[in-house]
């Protein structure tokens, strides 16, 4: 867009980090609408232009919040520097955004004798006696005793000893706050917050006093958690409603009875009551979710507008022929729905980028196949990328079987495909005779070129990275539609936040006739009876998996475990009556395939394996899954493993073997596994147990950087925020209606903090 910017009156509106000069300008755009622009200029050349609406221009004025922190009363250059270095607080705004850790009731001073092992935090007052540094090097620490009428409390510092030592004045009376613990039977506080006790400390006006995060160095500069509160107390009266402009439309605030942004900030820091604090927190949590949801909706909208996609305009002969004559079963309602969603999405002219979540065994493969036939009907080639060779091979065999009476060229390409075969594949891809290419990541390599790639399925990995996606894009003039099928359901709230800018489909229905898998927990001491059980199942013609934890394929210790386990299994199931397959990551690919194949074709009764078979493998005749050392596995992994059985119509069992000693977390995981087969429920529990930061691939996603809100504890609020965000965007995607302008202005001011999803 070419801007015709007319300078009206040069005005210094807003100091900007790199802006020497800030001018207010106006101009007419093609739409004849009068708009205003901020021009950020650096040494004469324009660096950034923001479009503003008149309403913000009226309120635009230098905000006190942009003042450098050293100008705040009580700070000055020295402490200012420390605040910058230690906490990244550069301006008044940064300080305002420094949220309290907690509030303490100042009037509550407890006697030291009241501390019990059950006490968590405590505030006591006493005389500081005997300060000494003990230990050497890494064990070095400083210990002081605080004495009141009832007893003695030990105060310990491991860090910042030099600073703290300078500050402490033995013999004086201190007010001390901190988390209590017991050491050698004596109560102590490590890294306490403390301040000299004075008449003033004891008659604070605020009932709930904020305590802020700080560092040892700052504490030594008289900026402990409570003293930062004094700075905050100096700051807040200088701020007015205009400095903390509202960013949520008035109607939403009213409907949800949320307090204003300004009030929320005031009460977050200095709440007049617990209730006022809770209201402030609720408002700010909602704001976090709401702003994030609005952003995600906008990103998604933008992507739909910008990304050109192949148009699959018709359902043709291949699809119809297969559907009518070769589909081995009736599709489930969920499968039909998802195919419809994909059909509609690929007909729109924008590139589809869809995440298909379906629990293990819900039948994702057939959905992928039907979509690939849809692509073929529209003159496009497809590829299906699987995470492992075993899985790629299995998909290839399965699809080939399904398509055997159809005129659809299909080939397999993996790392171990021979040169000669590669050449044949390369030709078939270029002349268009291969319509479906199944394989591993080998497909993504630049050397693999298609005539007309229009559809790419990525199976069992929701971490298909941006770089890999880009590589796929390069294979066609118009980027192919992408369907990512997940190995494990993603918790609903995570899907709404970390993956929220994607389109997603859910398959929450299993094919009919499946019996629920019975899951039990057994201690290793009862292994013999478990083996007896396997023997009974084998007698009925079934097969069994026995899985060992080989977390890192290079861990030799676990490798030994596996080998020992294998010998043990062999002794329970001697040849020739029984035969056993073994698969592990150290095996050459060919041997792996042969062994796997022998199990698939029922030439062996038992598959002893590491988690290489974790995802996707489909042997419907297998009815028992034994997981050795199940306590070492995470929930989603256990669920994936269990998903290998229960794929046929026979009753299946999953037996989780563990040691006798279990951590609380492990016990909880096992309990959940025994209680439910529902992958969506398990995903939610997993999120609760591990926390959002630990879930694969989302750590750096930025979408979860909520300061107050939590996708685990504030689910309801997230739903509400999503609902309102959708309402607003669907009725006013440009956010141009006047009630939405504050929101628009806020988003513009926050621009640059875009959310990038980790997946395609
Ligand atoms: P996943 O979603 O775990 O990838 P698969 O696609 O491997 O599941 O399907 C699991 C099994 O269910 C396969 O044997 C498949 O043939 C079968 N299946 C899929 N859809 C149906 C259906 N609608 N009715 C009956 N069986 C089905
Ligand atoms: Mg699968």
Short mmCIF file of N, CA and C and ligand atoms in Angstrom, two decimals, residues 329-332 335 359-365 511 514 618 647, ligand 1:
data_model
loop_
_atom_site.label_atom_id
_atom_site.label_comp_id
_atom_site.label_asym_id
_atom_site.label_seq_id
_atom_site.Cartn_x
_atom_site.Cartn_y
_atom_site.Cartn_z
N UNK A 329 -16.00 -51.26 5.06
CA UNK A 329 -16.94 -51.12 6.19
C UNK A 329 -17.70 -49.82 6.03
N UNK A 330 -18.73 -49.69 6.81
CA UNK A 330 -19.48 -48.44 6.85
C UNK A 330 -18.68 -47.41 7.66
N UNK A 331 -18.57 -46.21 7.15
CA UNK A 331 -17.83 -45.19 7.91
C UNK A 331 -18.60 -44.80 9.16
N UNK A 332 -17.86 -44.42 10.18
CA UNK A 332 -18.54 -43.91 11.39
C UNK A 332 -19.03 -42.49 11.10
N UNK A 335 -16.18 -40.10 11.06
CA UNK A 335 -15.36 -40.15 9.84
C UNK A 335 -16.05 -39.39 8.71
N UNK A 359 -8.83 -40.31 18.38
CA UNK A 359 -8.24 -41.22 19.35
C UNK A 359 -7.66 -42.44 18.62
N UNK A 360 -6.76 -43.15 19.28
CA UNK A 360 -6.16 -44.34 18.66
C UNK A 360 -7.28 -45.29 18.23
N UNK A 361 -7.15 -45.77 17.02
CA UNK A 361 -8.12 -46.74 16.52
C UNK A 361 -9.41 -46.13 16.00
N UNK A 362 -9.47 -44.81 15.93
CA UNK A 362 -10.72 -44.20 15.46
C UNK A 362 -10.84 -44.25 13.94
N UNK A 363 -9.79 -44.70 13.28
CA UNK A 363 -9.87 -44.88 11.83
C UNK A 363 -9.49 -43.66 11.02
N UNK A 364 -8.33 -43.13 11.31
CA UNK A 364 -7.88 -41.93 10.59
C UNK A 364 -7.38 -42.28 9.19
N UNK A 365 -6.80 -43.49 9.06
CA UNK A 365 -6.17 -43.84 7.78
C UNK A 365 -7.16 -43.80 6.62
N UNK A 511 -14.99 -47.08 15.66
CA UNK A 511 -15.81 -47.94 14.81
C UNK A 511 -16.64 -48.89 15.68
N UNK A 514 -16.26 -52.50 18.65
CA UNK A 514 -15.05 -52.61 19.48
C UNK A 514 -15.45 -52.78 20.93
N UNK A 618 -0.86 -51.64 13.39
CA UNK A 618 -2.21 -52.19 13.39
C UNK A 618 -2.20 -53.70 13.19
N UNK A 647 -8.14 -53.58 18.53
CA UNK A 647 -8.37 -53.09 17.19
C UNK A 647 -9.24 -54.06 16.39
P1 LIG B 1 -5.95 -44.77 13.77
O1 LIG B 1 -6.96 -43.69 13.88
O2 LIG B 1 -5.42 -45.17 15.11
O3 LIG B 1 -4.88 -44.47 12.77
P2 LIG B 1 -6.61 -46.84 11.89
O4 LIG B 1 -6.87 -45.96 10.76
O5 LIG B 1 -5.33 -47.59 11.92
O6 LIG B 1 -6.76 -46.04 13.26
O7 LIG B 1 -7.84 -47.83 12.04
C1 LIG B 1 -7.88 -48.82 13.03
C2 LIG B 1 -8.62 -50.05 12.56
O8 LIG B 1 -10.01 -49.77 12.44
C3 LIG B 1 -8.19 -50.53 11.20
O9 LIG B 1 -8.12 -51.92 11.22
C4 LIG B 1 -9.29 -50.06 10.27
O10 LIG B 1 -9.42 -50.86 9.15
C5 LIG B 1 -10.49 -50.14 11.16
N1 LIG B 1 -11.56 -49.20 10.83
C6 LIG B 1 -11.43 -47.91 10.50
N2 LIG B 1 -12.63 -47.33 10.29
C7 LIG B 1 -13.55 -48.29 10.51
C8 LIG B 1 -14.98 -48.33 10.44
N3 LIG B 1 -15.70 -47.26 10.13
N4 LIG B 1 -15.58 -49.49 10.74
C9 LIG B 1 -14.88 -50.59 11.06
N5 LIG B 1 -13.54 -50.62 11.13
C10 LIG B 1 -12.87 -49.50 10.86
#
